[in-house]
Coordinates of N, CA and C in Angstrom, one line a residue:
M1265 N 0.8 -1.4 -0.1 CA -0.1 0.1 0.0 C 0.9 1.3 -0.1
K1266 N 1.9 1.3 0.8 CA 2.8 2.3 0.9 C 3.4 2.7 -0.4
Y1267 N 3.7 1.6 -1.2 CA 4.3 1.9 -2.6 C 3.3 2.6 -3.6
I1268 N 2.2 2.2 -3.5 CA 1.2 2.8 -4.3 C 1.0 4.4 -4.1
L1269 N 1.1 4.6 -2.8 CA 1.0 6.2 -2.4 C 2.3 6.9 -2.9
L1270 N 3.4 6.2 -3.1 CA 4.6 6.9 -3.4 C 4.7 7.1 -5.0
V1271 N 4.0 6.3 -5.6 CA 4.1 6.5 -7.1 C 3.7 7.9 -7.7
P1272 N 2.5 8.5 -7.2 CA 2.3 9.8 -7.7 C 3.4 10.8 -7.3
F1273 N 3.9 10.7 -6.3 CA 5.0 11.5 -5.8 C 6.2 11.4 -6.7
I1274 N 6.6 10.2 -7.0 CA 7.9 10.0 -7.8 C 7.4 10.5 -9.3
V1275 N 6.3 10.4 -9.8 CA 5.9 10.9 -11.2 C 6.1 12.4 -11.2
L1276 N 5.4 12.9 -10.2 CA 5.3 14.6 -10.1 C 6.8 15.0 -9.8
N1277 N 7.6 14.5 -9.1 CA 9.0 14.9 -8.8 C 9.8 14.9 -10.2
H1278 N 9.6 13.8 -11.1 CA 10.2 13.7 -12.3 C 9.8 14.8 -13.2
L1279 N 8.4 14.9 -13.3 CA 7.9 16.1 -14.2 C 8.5 17.5 -13.8
A1280 N 8.3 17.7 -12.4 CA 8.8 19.0 -11.9 C 10.3 19.4 -12.2
A1281 N 11.0 18.3 -12.3 CA 12.7 18.5 -12.5 C 12.7 18.9 -14.0
E1282 N 11.7 18.8 -14.8 CA 11.9 19.1 -16.3 C 11.5 20.7 -16.5
Y1283 N 10.8 21.3 -15.5 CA 10.5 22.5 -15.7 C 11.6 23.7 -15.2
L1284 N 11.6 24.7 -15.7 CA 12.6 25.8 -15.2 C 12.0 26.4 -13.9
W1285 N 12.7 26.8 -13.1 CA 12.4 27.6 -11.9 C 11.9 28.9 -12.4
P1286 N 10.7 29.4 -11.8 CA 10.0 30.6 -12.5 C 10.6 31.8 -12.3
T1287 N 11.5 32.1 -11.4 CA 12.2 33.3 -11.3 C 13.6 33.3 -10.9
D1288 N 14.4 34.3 -11.1 CA 15.8 34.3 -10.6 C 15.8 35.0 -9.2
A1289 N 14.7 35.4 -8.6 CA 14.6 36.2 -7.4 C 15.3 35.4 -6.2
S1290 N 14.9 34.0 -6.0 CA 15.6 33.3 -5.1 C 14.9 31.8 -5.2
K1291 N 15.5 30.9 -4.6 CA 14.9 29.7 -4.5 C 14.3 29.4 -3.0
T1292 N 14.0 30.4 -2.3 CA 13.6 30.4 -0.9 C 12.0 30.3 -0.9
L1293 N 11.4 29.4 -0.3 CA 9.9 29.4 -0.2 C 9.6 30.1 1.2
T1294 N 8.6 30.9 1.1 CA 8.0 31.6 2.2 C 6.5 31.1 2.5
G1295 N 5.9 30.2 1.5 CA 4.7 29.8 1.8 C 4.7 28.4 0.9
T1296 N 4.1 27.3 1.5 CA 4.0 26.0 0.8 C 2.7 25.5 0.3
F1297 N 2.6 24.5 -0.7 CA 1.2 24.2 -1.2 C 0.5 23.3 0.2
C1298 N -0.7 23.7 0.3 CA -1.6 23.3 1.2 C -1.3 23.7 2.8
E1299 N -0.6 24.7 2.8 CA -0.2 25.3 4.1 C -1.7 26.0 4.6
E1300 N -1.8 25.7 5.8 CA -3.2 26.3 6.4 C -3.0 27.7 6.5
R1301 N -4.2 28.4 6.0 CA -4.4 29.8 6.0 C -5.7 30.0 6.7
P1302 N -5.9 31.2 7.1 CA -7.3 31.6 7.7 C -8.5 31.1 6.7
F1303 N -9.4 30.2 7.0 CA -10.4 29.8 6.3 C -10.2 29.0 5.0
R1304 N -8.9 28.7 4.7 CA -8.6 28.0 3.5 C -7.2 27.4 3.6
Y1305 N -6.9 26.7 2.4 CA -5.5 26.0 2.5 C -4.8 26.9 1.2
H1306 N -3.4 27.1 1.3 CA -2.6 27.7 0.3 C -2.6 26.9 -1.0
A1307 N -2.8 27.4 -2.1 CA -2.9 26.8 -3.4 C -1.6 26.6 -4.1
G1308 N -0.6 27.3 -3.8 CA 0.5 27.3 -4.5 C 1.8 27.2 -3.5
I1309 N 3.0 27.9 -4.2 CA 4.0 28.1 -3.4 C 4.4 29.5 -3.5
D1310 N 4.9 30.1 -2.5 CA 5.3 31.7 -2.5 C 6.9 31.6 -2.5
I1311 N 7.4 32.4 -3.4 CA 8.9 32.4 -3.6 C 9.4 33.9 -3.0
R1312 N 10.3 33.8 -2.1 CA 10.8 35.1 -1.7 C 11.5 35.8 -2.8
T1313 N 11.3 37.1 -2.7 CA 12.0 38.1 -3.6 C 12.9 39.1 -3.0
F1314 N 12.9 39.0 -1.7 CA 13.8 40.0 -0.9 C 13.5 41.4 -1.1
G1315 N 12.1 41.7 -1.5 CA 11.7 43.0 -1.8 C 11.9 43.7 -3.1
K1316 N 12.7 42.9 -4.0 CA 13.2 43.4 -5.3 C 12.4 42.8 -6.4
N1317 N 12.2 43.4 -7.5 CA 11.4 43.0 -8.7 C 12.5 42.2 -9.5
A1318 N 12.1 41.0 -9.8 CA 12.8 39.9 -10.6 C 12.2 39.4 -11.6
D1319 N 12.8 39.2 -12.7 CA 12.2 38.5 -13.7 C 11.5 37.2 -13.4
I1320 N 10.5 36.9 -14.2 CA 9.8 35.6 -14.1 C 9.7 35.0 -15.5
F1321 N 9.9 33.7 -15.4 CA 10.2 33.1 -16.8 C 9.1 32.0 -17.0
A1322 N 8.8 31.9 -18.4 CA 7.9 30.7 -18.7 C 8.7 29.4 -18.5
I1323 N 8.1 28.5 -17.6 CA 8.8 27.4 -17.2 C 8.9 26.3 -18.2
E1324 N 8.1 26.4 -19.3 CA 7.9 25.6 -20.4 C 7.3 26.0 -21.6
D1325 N 7.4 25.7 -22.8 CA 6.6 26.2 -23.9 C 5.3 26.0 -23.7
G1326 N 4.5 26.8 -24.3 CA 3.1 27.0 -24.2 C 2.4 28.1 -24.8
Y1327 N 1.2 28.6 -24.1 CA 0.6 29.8 -24.4 C 0.0 30.5 -23.3
I1328 N 0.0 31.8 -23.4 CA -0.8 32.4 -22.3 C -2.3 32.3 -22.6
E1329 N -3.0 31.5 -21.6 CA -4.4 31.3 -21.7 C -5.3 32.5 -21.1
R1330 N -4.7 33.1 -20.0 CA -5.6 34.1 -19.4 C -4.7 35.1 -18.6
I1331 N -5.2 36.3 -18.5 CA -4.3 37.5 -17.6 C -5.4 37.9 -16.8
R1332 N -5.1 38.3 -15.5 CA -6.1 39.0 -14.8 C -5.4 40.2 -14.1
T1333 N -6.0 41.2 -13.9 CA -5.6 42.5 -13.1 C -6.6 42.8 -12.1
G1334 N -6.3 43.0 -10.9 CA -7.2 43.5 -9.8 C -6.5 44.2 -8.7
S1335 N -7.2 44.8 -7.8 CA -6.6 45.4 -6.7 C -6.6 44.4 -5.4
G1336 N -7.3 43.3 -5.6 CA -7.3 42.3 -4.4 C -6.9 41.0 -5.1
G1337 N -7.1 39.9 -4.3 CA -6.8 38.6 -4.7 C -5.3 38.5 -5.2
Y1338 N -5.1 37.9 -6.5 CA -3.7 37.8 -7.1 C -3.2 39.0 -7.7
G1339 N -3.8 40.1 -7.7 CA -3.4 41.2 -8.3 C -3.2 40.9 -9.7
K1340 N -1.9 41.3 -10.4 CA -1.7 41.0 -11.8 C -1.4 39.5 -11.7
A1341 N -1.9 38.9 -12.8 CA -1.5 37.4 -12.9 C -1.6 37.0 -14.3
I1342 N -0.7 36.0 -14.5 CA -0.7 35.2 -15.9 C -0.9 33.8 -15.6
Y1343 N -1.7 33.3 -16.4 CA -1.9 31.9 -16.6 C -1.5 31.3 -17.8
V1344 N -0.5 30.4 -17.8 CA 0.1 29.9 -19.0 C -0.2 28.4 -19.1
R1345 N -0.7 28.0 -20.3 CA -1.1 26.7 -20.6 C 0.2 26.0 -21.2
L1346 N 0.6 25.1 -20.4 CA 1.8 24.4 -20.8 C 1.7 23.4 -22.0
N1347 N 2.6 23.0 -22.8 CA 2.4 22.1 -23.9 C 2.0 20.7 -23.4
D1348 N 2.5 20.4 -22.1 CA 2.0 19.1 -21.5 C 0.5 19.2 -21.0
G1349 N 0.0 20.3 -21.1 CA -1.6 20.4 -20.6 C -1.7 20.8 -19.3
N1350 N -0.6 21.0 -18.5 CA -0.7 21.6 -17.2 C -0.8 23.2 -17.4
M1351 N -1.3 23.7 -16.3 CA -1.4 25.3 -16.3 C -0.4 25.9 -15.2
A1352 N 0.3 26.8 -15.6 CA 1.2 27.5 -14.6 C 0.6 28.8 -14.3
L1353 N 0.5 29.3 -13.0 CA -0.1 30.4 -12.6 C 1.2 31.2 -11.9
Y1354 N 1.3 32.5 -12.3 CA 2.1 33.5 -11.7 C 1.4 34.7 -11.2
A1355 N 1.5 34.9 -9.9 CA 0.7 35.9 -9.4 C 1.3 37.1 -8.6
H1356 N 0.6 38.2 -8.2 CA 1.4 39.3 -7.5 C 2.4 40.2 -8.3
L1357 N 2.2 39.9 -9.7 CA 3.3 40.5 -10.5 C 3.3 42.1 -10.3
E1358 N 4.5 42.7 -10.5 CA 4.7 44.1 -10.5 C 4.2 44.7 -12.0
R1359 N 4.6 43.9 -12.9 CA 4.1 44.1 -14.2 C 4.3 43.1 -15.0
F1360 N 3.5 43.1 -16.2 CA 3.6 42.1 -17.3 C 4.9 42.4 -18.2
D1361 N 5.5 41.8 -19.0 CA 6.3 42.1 -20.0 C 5.8 43.0 -21.0
S1362 N 6.6 43.8 -21.8 CA 5.8 44.9 -22.5 C 4.9 44.6 -23.4
Q1363 N 4.9 43.4 -24.1 CA 3.9 42.9 -25.1 C 2.6 42.6 -24.4
I1364 N 2.8 41.9 -23.3 CA 1.7 41.5 -22.6 C 0.8 42.7 -21.9
D1365 N 1.7 43.7 -21.4 CA 1.3 44.9 -20.8 C 0.5 45.7 -21.8
K1366 N 1.1 45.9 -23.1 CA 0.3 46.5 -24.0 C -1.2 46.0 -24.3
I1367 N -1.2 44.6 -24.4 CA -2.5 44.0 -24.6 C -3.4 44.2 -23.5
A1368 N -3.0 44.1 -22.1 CA -3.5 44.4 -20.9 C -4.3 45.7 -21.0
R1369 N -3.4 46.7 -21.2 CA -3.8 48.1 -21.2 C -5.0 48.3 -22.2
R1370 N -4.9 47.8 -23.5 CA -5.9 47.7 -24.4 C -7.3 47.3 -23.9
I1371 N -7.2 46.1 -23.3 CA -8.3 45.5 -22.7 C -8.9 46.3 -21.5
Q1372 N -8.1 46.9 -20.7 CA -8.6 47.8 -19.7 C -9.2 49.0 -20.3
D1373 N -8.5 49.5 -21.3 CA -9.1 50.7 -22.0 C -10.5 50.5 -22.5
N1374 N -10.7 49.2 -23.2 CA -12.0 48.7 -23.9 C -13.1 48.6 -22.8
E1375 N -12.6 48.1 -21.7 CA -13.6 47.8 -20.6 C -13.8 48.9 -19.5
S1376 N -13.1 50.0 -19.7 CA -13.0 51.1 -18.9 C -12.8 50.7 -17.3
S1377 N -11.9 49.7 -17.1 CA -11.7 49.2 -15.8 C -10.3 48.7 -15.7
Y1378 N -9.7 49.0 -14.5 CA -8.4 48.4 -14.2 C -8.5 46.8 -14.0
T1379 N -9.5 46.5 -13.5 CA -10.0 45.1 -13.2 C -10.4 44.2 -14.4
I1380 N -9.5 43.3 -14.8 CA -9.8 42.6 -16.0 C -9.6 41.1 -15.8
D1381 N -10.2 40.3 -16.5 CA -10.1 38.7 -16.5 C -10.3 38.3 -18.0
H1382 N -9.1 38.2 -18.7 CA -9.3 37.9 -20.0 C -8.7 36.7 -20.4
T1383 N -9.4 35.9 -21.3 CA -8.9 34.6 -21.9 C -8.6 34.7 -23.3
F1384 N -7.6 34.2 -23.7 CA -7.2 34.2 -25.1 C -7.4 32.7 -25.7
K1385 N -7.5 32.9 -26.9 CA -7.8 31.5 -27.8 C -6.5 30.8 -27.6
V1386 N -6.8 29.5 -27.9 CA -5.7 28.4 -27.9 C -4.5 28.9 -28.8
N1387 N -3.3 28.9 -28.3 CA -2.2 29.5 -29.1 C -2.2 30.8 -29.6
E1388 N -3.1 31.5 -29.3 CA -3.1 32.9 -29.8 C -2.0 33.8 -29.3
F1389 N -1.4 33.5 -28.1 CA -0.3 34.0 -27.5 C 0.9 33.2 -27.0
P1390 N 1.6 32.6 -28.0 CA 2.4 31.6 -27.6 C 3.8 32.0 -26.9
I1391 N 4.2 31.3 -26.0 CA 5.6 31.6 -25.3 C 6.5 30.4 -25.3
K1392 N 7.8 30.9 -25.1 CA 8.6 29.8 -25.1 C 9.2 29.6 -23.7
R1393 N 9.9 28.5 -23.4 CA 10.5 28.2 -22.3 C 11.6 29.2 -22.0
G1394 N 11.8 29.7 -20.8 CA 12.7 30.7 -20.4 C 12.4 32.2 -20.8
Q1395 N 11.2 32.3 -21.5 CA 10.9 33.8 -22.1 C 10.5 34.5 -20.7
I1396 N 10.9 35.8 -20.8 CA 10.7 36.7 -19.7 C 9.1 36.9 -19.9
I1397 N 8.1 36.9 -18.9 CA 6.8 37.3 -19.1 C 6.3 38.3 -18.1
G1398 N 7.2 38.7 -17.2 CA 6.9 39.9 -16.3 C 7.8 39.9 -15.2
L1399 N 7.5 40.6 -14.1 CA 8.5 40.9 -13.0 C 7.5 40.7 -11.7
T1400 N 8.3 39.9 -10.8 CA 7.6 39.8 -9.5 C 7.2 41.1 -8.8
G1401 N 6.3 41.1 -8.0 CA 6.0 42.2 -7.3 C 5.0 42.1 -6.0
D1402 N 4.2 43.0 -5.8 CA 3.4 42.9 -4.5 C 2.0 43.6 -4.9
T1403 N 1.4 43.0 -6.0 CA -0.1 43.5 -6.2 C -1.0 42.7 -5.8
G1404 N -2.2 43.0 -5.5 CA -3.2 42.3 -5.0 C -3.4 42.2 -3.5
A1405 N -3.8 41.2 -2.9 CA -4.0 41.0 -1.5 C -2.8 40.0 -1.0
L1406 N -1.9 40.6 -0.3 CA -0.8 39.8 0.2 C -0.2 40.4 1.2
S1407 N 0.9 39.7 1.7 CA 1.4 40.1 3.1 C 2.9 40.5 2.8
G1408 N 3.2 41.0 1.8 CA 4.8 41.5 1.5 C 5.0 41.0 -0.1
P1409 N 6.0 41.5 -0.7 CA 6.5 41.1 -2.0 C 6.9 39.7 -2.2
H1410 N 6.4 39.0 -3.0 CA 6.7 37.6 -3.3 C 6.1 37.0 -4.8
L1411 N 6.5 36.1 -5.3 CA 5.9 35.5 -6.4 C 5.1 34.2 -5.9
H1412 N 3.8 34.4 -6.1 CA 2.9 33.2 -5.8 C 2.9 32.4 -7.1
F1413 N 3.2 31.0 -7.0 CA 3.4 30.2 -8.2 C 2.6 29.0 -7.9
E1414 N 2.0 28.3 -9.1 CA 1.2 27.3 -9.0 C 1.3 26.5 -10.4
V1415 N 1.3 25.3 -10.2 CA 1.2 24.4 -11.5 C 0.0 23.4 -11.2

């Protein structure tokens, strides 16, 4: 029975080893997956940025499926659909890269709102492994600058 429980973790560990680390800010975690929070469990990991804005990278080839901006929650966030079918979420960004930022501003202007939640068509906005897609920050509801990251 214990071996059956280990198999998913071995597979996930192997898959995770193939992805790039999402930022050059640090490899220090300040929050972990399923950590207890008031009224919920933490849905990802939080990566320490030491109060600085650092590049964030596409961890694998794929396309941007969704971008969100808002004054609460995840603040500025990018959702990347990876070629393996997984979704990577980068949240609390200071800003998007210039191309994504232009698109976000155009959507905000069209909707006359800072708060947007826009979904792109499949492969409309392709990205490559290692491509810079934004900067870490402290937007949204959070307790200090960091990168919130989920796969």
